[in-house]
Short mmCIF file of C-alpha atoms in Angstrom, two decimals:
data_model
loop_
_atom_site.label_atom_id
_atom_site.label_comp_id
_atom_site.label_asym_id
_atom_site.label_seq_id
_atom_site.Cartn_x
_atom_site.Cartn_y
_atom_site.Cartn_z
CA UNK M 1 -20.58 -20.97 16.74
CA UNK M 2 -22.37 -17.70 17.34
CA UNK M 3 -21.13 -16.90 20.73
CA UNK M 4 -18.25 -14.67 22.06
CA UNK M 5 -17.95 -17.04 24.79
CA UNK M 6 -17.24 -19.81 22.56
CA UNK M 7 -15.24 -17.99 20.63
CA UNK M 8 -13.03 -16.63 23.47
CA UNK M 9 -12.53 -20.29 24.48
CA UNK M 10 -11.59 -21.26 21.05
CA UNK M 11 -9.02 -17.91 20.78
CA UNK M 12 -7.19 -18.52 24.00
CA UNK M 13 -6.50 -22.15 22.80
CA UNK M 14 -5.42 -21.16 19.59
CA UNK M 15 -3.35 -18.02 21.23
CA UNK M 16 -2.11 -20.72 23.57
CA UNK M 17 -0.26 -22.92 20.54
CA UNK M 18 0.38 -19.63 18.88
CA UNK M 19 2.75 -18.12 21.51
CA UNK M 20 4.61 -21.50 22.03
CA UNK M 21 5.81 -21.35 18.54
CA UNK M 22 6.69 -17.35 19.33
CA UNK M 23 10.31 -17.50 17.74
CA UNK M 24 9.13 -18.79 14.34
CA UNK M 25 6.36 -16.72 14.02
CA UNK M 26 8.28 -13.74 14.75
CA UNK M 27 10.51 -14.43 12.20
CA UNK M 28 7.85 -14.08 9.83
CA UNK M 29 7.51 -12.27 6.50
CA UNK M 30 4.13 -13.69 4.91
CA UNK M 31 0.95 -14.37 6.72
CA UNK M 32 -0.01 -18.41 6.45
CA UNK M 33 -3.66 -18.90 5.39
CA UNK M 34 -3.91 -21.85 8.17
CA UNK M 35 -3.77 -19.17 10.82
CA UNK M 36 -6.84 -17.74 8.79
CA UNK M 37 -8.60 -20.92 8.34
CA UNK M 38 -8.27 -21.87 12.38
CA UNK M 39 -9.97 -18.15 12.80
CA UNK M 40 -12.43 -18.74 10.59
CA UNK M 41 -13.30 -22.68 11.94
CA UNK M 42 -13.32 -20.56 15.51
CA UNK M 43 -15.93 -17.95 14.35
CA UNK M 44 -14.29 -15.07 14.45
CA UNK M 45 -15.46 -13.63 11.27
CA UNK M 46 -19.38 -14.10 12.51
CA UNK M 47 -18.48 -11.70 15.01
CA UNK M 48 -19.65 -8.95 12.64
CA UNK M 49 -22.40 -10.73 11.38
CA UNK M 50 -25.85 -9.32 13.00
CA UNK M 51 -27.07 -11.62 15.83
CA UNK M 52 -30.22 -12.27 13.41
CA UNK M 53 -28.54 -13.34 11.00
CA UNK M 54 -26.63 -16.35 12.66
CA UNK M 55 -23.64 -14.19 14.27
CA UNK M 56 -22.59 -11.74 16.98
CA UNK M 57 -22.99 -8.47 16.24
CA UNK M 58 -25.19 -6.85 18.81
CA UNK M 59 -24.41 -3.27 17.84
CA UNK M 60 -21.32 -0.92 18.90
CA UNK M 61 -21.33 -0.76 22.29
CA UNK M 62 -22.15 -4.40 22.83
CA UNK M 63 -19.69 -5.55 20.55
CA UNK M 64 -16.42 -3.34 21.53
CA UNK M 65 -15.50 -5.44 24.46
CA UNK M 66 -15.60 -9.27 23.77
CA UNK M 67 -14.26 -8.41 20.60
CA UNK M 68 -11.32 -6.38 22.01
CA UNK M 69 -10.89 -8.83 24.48
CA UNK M 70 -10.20 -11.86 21.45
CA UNK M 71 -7.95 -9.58 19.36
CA UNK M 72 -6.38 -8.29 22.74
CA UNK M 73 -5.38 -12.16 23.01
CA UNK M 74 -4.90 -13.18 19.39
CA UNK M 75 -2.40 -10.21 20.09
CA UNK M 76 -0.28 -11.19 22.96
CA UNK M 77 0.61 -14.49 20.48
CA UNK M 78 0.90 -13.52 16.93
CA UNK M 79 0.53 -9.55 16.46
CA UNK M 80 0.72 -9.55 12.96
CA UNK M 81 -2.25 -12.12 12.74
CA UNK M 82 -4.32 -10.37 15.48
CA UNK M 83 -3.67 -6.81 13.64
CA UNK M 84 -4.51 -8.09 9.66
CA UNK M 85 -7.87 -10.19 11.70
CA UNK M 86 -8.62 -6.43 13.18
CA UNK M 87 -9.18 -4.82 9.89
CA UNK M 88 -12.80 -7.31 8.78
CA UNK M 89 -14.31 -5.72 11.96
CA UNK M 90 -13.30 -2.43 11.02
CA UNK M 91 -14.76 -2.11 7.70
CA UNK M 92 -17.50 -4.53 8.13
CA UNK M 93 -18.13 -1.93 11.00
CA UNK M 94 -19.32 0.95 8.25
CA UNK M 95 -22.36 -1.21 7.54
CA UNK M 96 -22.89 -2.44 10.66
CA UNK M 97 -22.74 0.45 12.84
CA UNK M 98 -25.19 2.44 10.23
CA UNK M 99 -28.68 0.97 9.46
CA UNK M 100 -30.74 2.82 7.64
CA UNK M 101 -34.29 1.63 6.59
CA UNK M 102 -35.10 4.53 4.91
CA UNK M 103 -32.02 3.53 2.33
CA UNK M 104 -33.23 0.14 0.92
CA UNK M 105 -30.07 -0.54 -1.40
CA UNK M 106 -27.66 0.75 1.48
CA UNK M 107 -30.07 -1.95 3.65
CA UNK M 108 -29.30 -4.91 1.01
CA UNK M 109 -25.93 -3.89 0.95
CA UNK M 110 -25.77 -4.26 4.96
CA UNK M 111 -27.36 -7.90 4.43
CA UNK M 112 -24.90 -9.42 1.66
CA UNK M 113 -21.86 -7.65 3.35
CA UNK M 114 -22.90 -9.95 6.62
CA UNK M 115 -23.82 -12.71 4.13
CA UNK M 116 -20.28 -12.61 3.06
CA UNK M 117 -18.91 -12.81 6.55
CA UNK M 118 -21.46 -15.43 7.41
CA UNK M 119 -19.75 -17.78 4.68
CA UNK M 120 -16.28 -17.36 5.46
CA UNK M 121 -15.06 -13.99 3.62
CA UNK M 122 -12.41 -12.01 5.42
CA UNK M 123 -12.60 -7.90 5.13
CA UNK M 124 -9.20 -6.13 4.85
CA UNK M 125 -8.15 -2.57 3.86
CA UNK M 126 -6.45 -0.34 1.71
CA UNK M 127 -7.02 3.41 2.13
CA UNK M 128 -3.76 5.09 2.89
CA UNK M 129 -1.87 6.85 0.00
CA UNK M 130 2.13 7.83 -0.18
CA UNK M 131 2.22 11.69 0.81
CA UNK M 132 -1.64 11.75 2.10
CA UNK M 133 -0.27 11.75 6.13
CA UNK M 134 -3.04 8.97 6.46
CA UNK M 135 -5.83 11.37 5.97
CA UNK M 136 -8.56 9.64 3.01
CA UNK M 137 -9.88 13.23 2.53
CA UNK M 138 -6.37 13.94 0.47
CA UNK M 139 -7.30 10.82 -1.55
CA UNK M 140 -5.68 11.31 -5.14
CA UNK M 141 -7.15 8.10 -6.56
CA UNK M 142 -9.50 8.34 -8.96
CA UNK M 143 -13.02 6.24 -9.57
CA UNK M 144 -14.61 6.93 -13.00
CA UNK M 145 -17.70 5.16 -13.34
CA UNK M 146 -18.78 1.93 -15.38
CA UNK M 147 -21.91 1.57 -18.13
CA UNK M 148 -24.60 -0.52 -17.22
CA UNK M 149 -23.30 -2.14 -20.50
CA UNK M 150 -19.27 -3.00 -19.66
CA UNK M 151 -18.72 -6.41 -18.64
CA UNK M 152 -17.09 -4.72 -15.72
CA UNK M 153 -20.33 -3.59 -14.65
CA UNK M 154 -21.57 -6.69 -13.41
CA UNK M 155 -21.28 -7.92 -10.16
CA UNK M 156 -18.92 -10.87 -9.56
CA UNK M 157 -22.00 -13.45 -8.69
CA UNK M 158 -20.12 -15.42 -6.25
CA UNK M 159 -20.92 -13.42 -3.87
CA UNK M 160 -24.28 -10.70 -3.05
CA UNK M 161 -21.43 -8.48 -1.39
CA UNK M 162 -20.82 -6.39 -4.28
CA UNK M 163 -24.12 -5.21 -5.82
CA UNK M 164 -24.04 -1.89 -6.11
CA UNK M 165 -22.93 1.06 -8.62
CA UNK M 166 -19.40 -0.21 -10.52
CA UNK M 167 -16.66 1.86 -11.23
CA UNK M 168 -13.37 1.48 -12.14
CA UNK M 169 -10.58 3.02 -9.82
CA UNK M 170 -7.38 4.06 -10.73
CA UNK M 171 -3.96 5.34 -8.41
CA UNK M 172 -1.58 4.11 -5.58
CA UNK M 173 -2.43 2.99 -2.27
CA UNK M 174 -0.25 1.26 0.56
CA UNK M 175 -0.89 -0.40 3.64
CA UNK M 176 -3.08 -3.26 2.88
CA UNK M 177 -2.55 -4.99 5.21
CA UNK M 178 -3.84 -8.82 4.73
CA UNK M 179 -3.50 -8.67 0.86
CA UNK M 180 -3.29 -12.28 -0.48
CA UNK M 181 -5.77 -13.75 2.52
CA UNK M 182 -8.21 -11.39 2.25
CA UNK M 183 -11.44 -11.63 -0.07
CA UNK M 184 -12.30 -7.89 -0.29
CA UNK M 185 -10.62 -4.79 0.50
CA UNK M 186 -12.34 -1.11 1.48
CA UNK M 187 -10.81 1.46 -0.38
CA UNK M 188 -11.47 5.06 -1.16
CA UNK M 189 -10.89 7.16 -3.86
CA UNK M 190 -12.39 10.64 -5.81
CA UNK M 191 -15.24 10.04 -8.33
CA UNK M 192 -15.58 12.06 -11.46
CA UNK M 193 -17.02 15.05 -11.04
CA UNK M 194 -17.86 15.02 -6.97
CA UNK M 195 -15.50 17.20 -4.57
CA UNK M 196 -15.41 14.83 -1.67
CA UNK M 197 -14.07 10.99 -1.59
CA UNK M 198 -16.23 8.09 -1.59
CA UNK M 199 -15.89 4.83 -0.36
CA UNK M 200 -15.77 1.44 -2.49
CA UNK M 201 -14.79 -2.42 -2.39
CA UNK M 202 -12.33 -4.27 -4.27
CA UNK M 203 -12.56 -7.91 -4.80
CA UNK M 204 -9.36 -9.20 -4.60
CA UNK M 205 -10.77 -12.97 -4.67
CA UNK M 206 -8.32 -15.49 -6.93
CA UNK M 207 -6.16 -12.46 -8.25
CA UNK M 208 -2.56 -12.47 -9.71
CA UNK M 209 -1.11 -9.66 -7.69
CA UNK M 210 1.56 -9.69 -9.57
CA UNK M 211 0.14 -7.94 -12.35
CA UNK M 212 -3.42 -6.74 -13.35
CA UNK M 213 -5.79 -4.42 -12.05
CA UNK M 214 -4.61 -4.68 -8.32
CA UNK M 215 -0.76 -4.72 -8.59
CA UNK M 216 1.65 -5.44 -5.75
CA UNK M 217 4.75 -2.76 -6.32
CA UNK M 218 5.91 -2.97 -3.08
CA UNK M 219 6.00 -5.65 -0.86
CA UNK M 220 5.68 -4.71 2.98
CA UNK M 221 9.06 -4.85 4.28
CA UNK M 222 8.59 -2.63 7.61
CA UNK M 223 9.77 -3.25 11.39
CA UNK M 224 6.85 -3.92 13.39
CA UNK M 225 4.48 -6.16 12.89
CA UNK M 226 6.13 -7.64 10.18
CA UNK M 227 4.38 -10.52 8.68
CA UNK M 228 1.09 -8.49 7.70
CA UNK M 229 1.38 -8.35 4.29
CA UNK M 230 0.67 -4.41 3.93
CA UNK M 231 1.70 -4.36 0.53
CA UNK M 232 1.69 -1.08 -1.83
CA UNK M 233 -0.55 -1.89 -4.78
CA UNK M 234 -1.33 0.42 -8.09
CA UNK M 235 -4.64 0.44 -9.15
CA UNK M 236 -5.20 0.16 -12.83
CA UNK M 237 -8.93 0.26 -13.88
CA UNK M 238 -9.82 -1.39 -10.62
CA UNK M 239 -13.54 -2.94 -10.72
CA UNK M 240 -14.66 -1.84 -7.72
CA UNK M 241 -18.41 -1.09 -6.25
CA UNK M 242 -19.11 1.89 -4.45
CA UNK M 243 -20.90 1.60 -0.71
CA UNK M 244 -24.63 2.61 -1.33
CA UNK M 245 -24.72 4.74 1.02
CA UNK M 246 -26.54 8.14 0.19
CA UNK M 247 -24.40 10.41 3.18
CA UNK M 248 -20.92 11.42 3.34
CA UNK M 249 -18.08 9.14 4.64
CA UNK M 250 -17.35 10.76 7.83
CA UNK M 251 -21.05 10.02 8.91
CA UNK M 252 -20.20 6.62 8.39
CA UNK M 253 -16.78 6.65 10.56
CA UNK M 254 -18.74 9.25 13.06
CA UNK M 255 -20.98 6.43 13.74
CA UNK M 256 -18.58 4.04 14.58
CA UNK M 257 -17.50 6.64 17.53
CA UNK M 258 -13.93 5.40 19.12
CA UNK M 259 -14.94 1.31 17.48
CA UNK M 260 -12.07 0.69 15.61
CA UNK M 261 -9.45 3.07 17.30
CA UNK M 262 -10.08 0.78 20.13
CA UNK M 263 -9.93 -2.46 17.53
CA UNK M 264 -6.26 -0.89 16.87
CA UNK M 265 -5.13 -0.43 20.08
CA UNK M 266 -6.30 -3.48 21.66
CA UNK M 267 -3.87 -5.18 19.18
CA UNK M 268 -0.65 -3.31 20.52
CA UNK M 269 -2.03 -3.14 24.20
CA UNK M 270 -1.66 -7.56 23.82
CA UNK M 271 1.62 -7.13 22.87
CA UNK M 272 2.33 -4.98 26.00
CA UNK M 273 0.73 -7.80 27.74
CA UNK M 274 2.79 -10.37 26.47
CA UNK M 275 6.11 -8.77 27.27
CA UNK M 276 5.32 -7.61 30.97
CA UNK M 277 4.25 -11.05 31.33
CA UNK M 278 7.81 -12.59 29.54
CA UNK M 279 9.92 -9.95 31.39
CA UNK M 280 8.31 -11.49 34.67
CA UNK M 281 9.67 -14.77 34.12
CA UNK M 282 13.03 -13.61 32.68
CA UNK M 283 13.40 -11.49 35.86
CA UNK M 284 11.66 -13.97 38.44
CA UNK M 285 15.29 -15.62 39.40
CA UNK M 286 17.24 -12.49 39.67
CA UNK M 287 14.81 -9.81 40.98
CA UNK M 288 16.28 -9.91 44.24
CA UNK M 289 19.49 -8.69 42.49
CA UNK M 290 18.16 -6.39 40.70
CA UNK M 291 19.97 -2.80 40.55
CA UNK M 292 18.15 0.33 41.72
CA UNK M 293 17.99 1.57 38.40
CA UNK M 294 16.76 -1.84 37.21
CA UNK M 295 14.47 -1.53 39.88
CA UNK M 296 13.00 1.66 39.10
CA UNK M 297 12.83 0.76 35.54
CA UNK M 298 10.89 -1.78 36.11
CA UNK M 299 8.44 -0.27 38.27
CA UNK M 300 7.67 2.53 36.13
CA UNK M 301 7.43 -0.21 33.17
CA UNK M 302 4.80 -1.86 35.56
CA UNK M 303 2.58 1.57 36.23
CA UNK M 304 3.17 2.63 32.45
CA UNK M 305 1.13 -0.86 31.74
CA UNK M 306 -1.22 -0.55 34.27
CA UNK M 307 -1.94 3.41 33.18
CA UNK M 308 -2.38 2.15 29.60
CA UNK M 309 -5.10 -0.63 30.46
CA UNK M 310 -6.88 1.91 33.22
CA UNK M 311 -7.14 3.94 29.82
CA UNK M 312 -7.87 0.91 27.76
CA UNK M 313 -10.91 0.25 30.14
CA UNK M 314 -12.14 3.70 30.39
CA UNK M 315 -12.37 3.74 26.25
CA UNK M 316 -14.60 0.65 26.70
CA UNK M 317 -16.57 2.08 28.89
CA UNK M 318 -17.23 4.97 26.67
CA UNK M 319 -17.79 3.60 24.01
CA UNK M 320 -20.87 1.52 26.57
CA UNK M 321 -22.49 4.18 26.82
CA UNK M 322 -23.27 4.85 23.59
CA UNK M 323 -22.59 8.34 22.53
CA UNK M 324 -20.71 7.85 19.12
CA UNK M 325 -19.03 11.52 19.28
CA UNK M 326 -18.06 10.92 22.64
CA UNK M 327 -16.57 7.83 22.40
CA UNK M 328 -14.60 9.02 19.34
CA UNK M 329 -12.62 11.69 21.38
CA UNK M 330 -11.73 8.92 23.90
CA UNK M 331 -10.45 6.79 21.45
CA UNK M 332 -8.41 9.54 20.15
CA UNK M 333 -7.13 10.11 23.15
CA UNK M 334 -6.88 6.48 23.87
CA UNK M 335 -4.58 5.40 20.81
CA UNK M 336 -2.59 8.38 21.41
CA UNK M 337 -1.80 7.73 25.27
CA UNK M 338 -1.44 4.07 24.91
CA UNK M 339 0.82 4.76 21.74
CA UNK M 340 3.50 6.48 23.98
CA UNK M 341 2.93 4.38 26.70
CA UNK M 342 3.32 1.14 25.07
CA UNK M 343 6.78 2.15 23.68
CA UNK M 344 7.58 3.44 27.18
CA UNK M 345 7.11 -0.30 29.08
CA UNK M 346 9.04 -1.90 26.26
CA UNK M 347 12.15 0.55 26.06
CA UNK M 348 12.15 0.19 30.31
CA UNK M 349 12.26 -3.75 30.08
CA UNK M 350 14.63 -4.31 27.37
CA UNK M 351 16.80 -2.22 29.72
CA UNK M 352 16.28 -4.22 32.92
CA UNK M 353 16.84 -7.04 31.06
CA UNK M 354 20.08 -5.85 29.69
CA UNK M 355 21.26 -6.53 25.91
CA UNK M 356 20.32 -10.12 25.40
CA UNK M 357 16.88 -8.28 24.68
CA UNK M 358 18.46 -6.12 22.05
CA UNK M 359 18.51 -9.06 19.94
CA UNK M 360 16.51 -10.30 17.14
CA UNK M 361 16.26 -13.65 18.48
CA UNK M 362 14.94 -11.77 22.11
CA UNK M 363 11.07 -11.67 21.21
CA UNK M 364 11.50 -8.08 22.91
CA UNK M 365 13.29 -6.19 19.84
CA UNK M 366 10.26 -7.23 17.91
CA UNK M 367 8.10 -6.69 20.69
CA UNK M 368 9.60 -2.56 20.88
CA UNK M 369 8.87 -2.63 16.51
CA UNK M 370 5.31 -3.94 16.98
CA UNK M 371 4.21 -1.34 19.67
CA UNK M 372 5.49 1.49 17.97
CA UNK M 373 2.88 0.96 14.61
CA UNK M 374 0.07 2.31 17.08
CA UNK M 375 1.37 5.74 16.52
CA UNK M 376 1.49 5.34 12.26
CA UNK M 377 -2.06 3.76 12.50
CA UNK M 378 -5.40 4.87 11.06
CA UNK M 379 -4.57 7.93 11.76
CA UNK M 380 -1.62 8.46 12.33
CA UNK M 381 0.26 10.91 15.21
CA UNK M 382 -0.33 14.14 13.16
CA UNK M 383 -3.81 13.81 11.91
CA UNK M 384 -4.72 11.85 15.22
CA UNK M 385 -3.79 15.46 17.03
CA UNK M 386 -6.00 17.44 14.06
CA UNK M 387 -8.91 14.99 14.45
CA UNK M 388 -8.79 14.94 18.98
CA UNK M 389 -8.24 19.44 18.41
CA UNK M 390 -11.41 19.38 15.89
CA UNK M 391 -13.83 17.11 18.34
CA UNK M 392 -13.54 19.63 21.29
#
C-alpha cells in the first residue's frame, strides 16, 4: 500500500472497530502490539517513507494533511494509540524534511532510516528530562563517544538504520512514549567536549527494560492518555548512534516548520471530535429540555470546536505553502489555541450532560484527561510562549 487514500480507507475501518470497543480501551494501562501490527498491515508507517522509495512521503507540505487527517481519526477512537503512532512521523520527519546532497553520510542515513520504516520499524521518542521544562537545550544527559574498536561500536546489522558515529549515553529521560512497541527511539543528550546537544538513536529492539542499558524506573501512570507507555527510563552506557548530520539541531526542527506541532494537535483535536459527536447523541432525546444554561453551554462548546478546527485548517494551510519559519509560528500558535480550547468544549459538555459524565466509566472524564496533554506536549505551555515570543 503506498497511498494515503488507501490508507485512509484502511484507518477509518480500523478507527471504526476501535471506537466500538471505547470502554475497554479506555480502561487501558499498556499499549497491545496488535493495534501496532493492524497499523503496520494498513501502511501507516510507509507514510514517511519517500515516494521513491515505495512510500508516501512527498515532502512537508504535501504530507501534513492526509497524514493529520489519519491520526486526526486514529484519534477520535483510541488516543493513546493515535498519539504513541504520532511520534514515527515526528522523528522520521528530521531526515525527511532535510536532504542534503552535499552531506553523503547524512544522505545514507536518510535512506536506511526510510529503509527501516519501509520494513516495518516503528520510530518513538524520548527527549524530555525531569526539571528541563521540556526544553532539549537544558539536556543534562551525557554521550561520551565509542572506539572504532568497542564491540559497542558496531552497528546492530539487523538493520542499515544505525550506521553512523557510536556513543554511549548516559542520564534520565521521561516521556517515551511507545516504549516496549517501538524499535528505535530519538533521543538527545550533551557530547563530551561540545557546548550544544546533539541528537542520537537508541535501539530498543528485543530489550529487557527491566534492567540494562535502557531501564524503565518509572512506569507511566498519568491521567490523560493513559495507555501510552511514556515510561521514565535511566540510561546507563546507552549504545546509541548519533544523526550524521553536520548542522545544529534546531536547523533540523526549523525545517520541519509547524510539522509535528500539527502531528500533536491533530491527535487531541480527534478527541474533541469524538466527544462533540458522543455529546450529540447523549443530548439528541432531551435537547428540547435542555436548560438555558445547558443551552448556552452547549453552544459555546459547539463554536469553541468549530474555532479550534478553523485554526486547525489555517495551520494546514500554512504549513502548504511552504515557508518552514512561517509555518512554525502558526503551529505555535496553533497548539497553544487549540490547547485551551479543547479543554474548554470538554469542561462545557460534561456540564450539559450533568454528573453521569463525571464518571470514569463516562468516556468524557477521560476524554477532559486526554485533551489537556496538548498543553504538557513537545513543548510544553511555558517554553511554547518562549519559542511563539522568539519567532516574531
Amino acid at each position: 500500500m503506498t497511498s494515503f487514500e488507501a490508507l485512509t480507507d484502511a484507518i477509518d475501518e480500523l478507527a471504526a472497530k476501535w471506537a466500538a470497543d471505547r470502554p475497554e480501551r479506555q480502561r487501558r494501562r499498556h499499549l497491545e502490539r496488535a493495534d501496532f501490527a493492524a497499523l503496520a498491515d494498513a501502511g501507516y508507517l510507509r507514510t514517511m517513507v519517500p515516494v521513491e522509495q515505495g512510500g508516501m512521503w512527498a515532502g512537508v507540505a504535501q504530507t501534513a494533511r492526509p497524514l493529520c487527517t489519519v491520526l486526526r481519526t486514529l484519534a477520535a477512537a483510541d488516543s493513546s494509540v493515535a498519539l504513541v503512532s504520532s511520534m514515527h512521523p515526528a522523528v522520521l520527519s528530521f531526515w525527511m524534511a532535510s536532504p542534503d546532497p552535499d552531506q553523503p553520510q547524512w544522505e545514507a542515513q536518510r535512506q536506511a532510516v526510510a529503509a527501516s520504516a519501509l520494513d516495518g520499524m516503528q520510530w518513538g521518542t524520548v527527549t524530555s528530562e525531569p526539571g528541563s521544562g521540556g526544553d532539549i537545550a537544558r539536556t543534562r544527559a551525557t554521550a561520551e563517544p565509542l572506539d572504532a574498536g568497542s564491540p559497542a561500536a558496531v552497528p546492530d546489522e539487523r538493520s542499515p538504520a544505525l550506521s553512523g558515529d557510536r556513543y554511549v549515553l548516559n542520564g534520565d529521560k521521561h516521556f517515551g512514549s511507545g516504549l516496549g512497541v517501538t524499535d528505535f527511539m530519538f533521543t538527545t543528550a550533551r557530547p563530551r567536549g561540545e557546548d550544544d546537544p546533539a541528537a542520537f538513536v537508541l535501539d530498543v529492539r528485543g530489550l529487557d527494560l527491566t534492567a540494562g542499558p535502557i531501564e524503565v524506573i518509572a512506569e507511566w501512570d498519568g491521567a490523560g492518555m493513559a495507555a501510552t507507555q511514556s515510561h521514565a527510563v535511566r540510561l546507563h552506557d546507552a549504545p546509541a548512534t548519533r544523526l550524521a548530520w553536520h548542522g545544529t539541531l534546531p536547523e533540523l526542527q526549523l525545517a520541519n516548520g509547524g510539522f509535528v506541532l500539527a502531528l500533536f494537535t491533530s491527535v487531541v483535536l480527534g478527541v474533541v471530535d469524538a466527544a462533540v459527536h458522543e455529546a450529540e447523541r447523549v443530548l439528541a432525546p432531551r435537547r428540547d429540555t435542555l436548560r438555558p444554561f445547558e443551552q448556552l453551554e452547549w453552544a459555546r462548546a459547539e463554536t469553541d470546536h468549530w474555532v479550534a478546527v478553523a485554526a486547525f485548517e489555517r495551520l494546514l494551510a500554512t504549513i502548504e505553502r511552504g515557508d518552514p519559519a512561517e509555518s512554525l509560528r502558526a503551529g505555535l500558535h496553533t497548539k497553544l489555541a487549540v490547547a485551551e480550547l479543547a479543554e474548554s468544549v470538554l469542561s462545557r459538555l460534561t456540564r450539559v450532560i450533568g454528573g453521569g459524565a463525571y464518571a470514569r466509566r463516562s468516556p468524557f472524564a477521560h476524554w477532559y484527561e486526554d485533551v489537556r496533554a496538548l498543553g504538557f506536549l513537545r513543548p510544553p505551555w511555558a517554553l511554547a510562549y518562549d519559542n511563539l515570543m522568539a519567532s516574531r
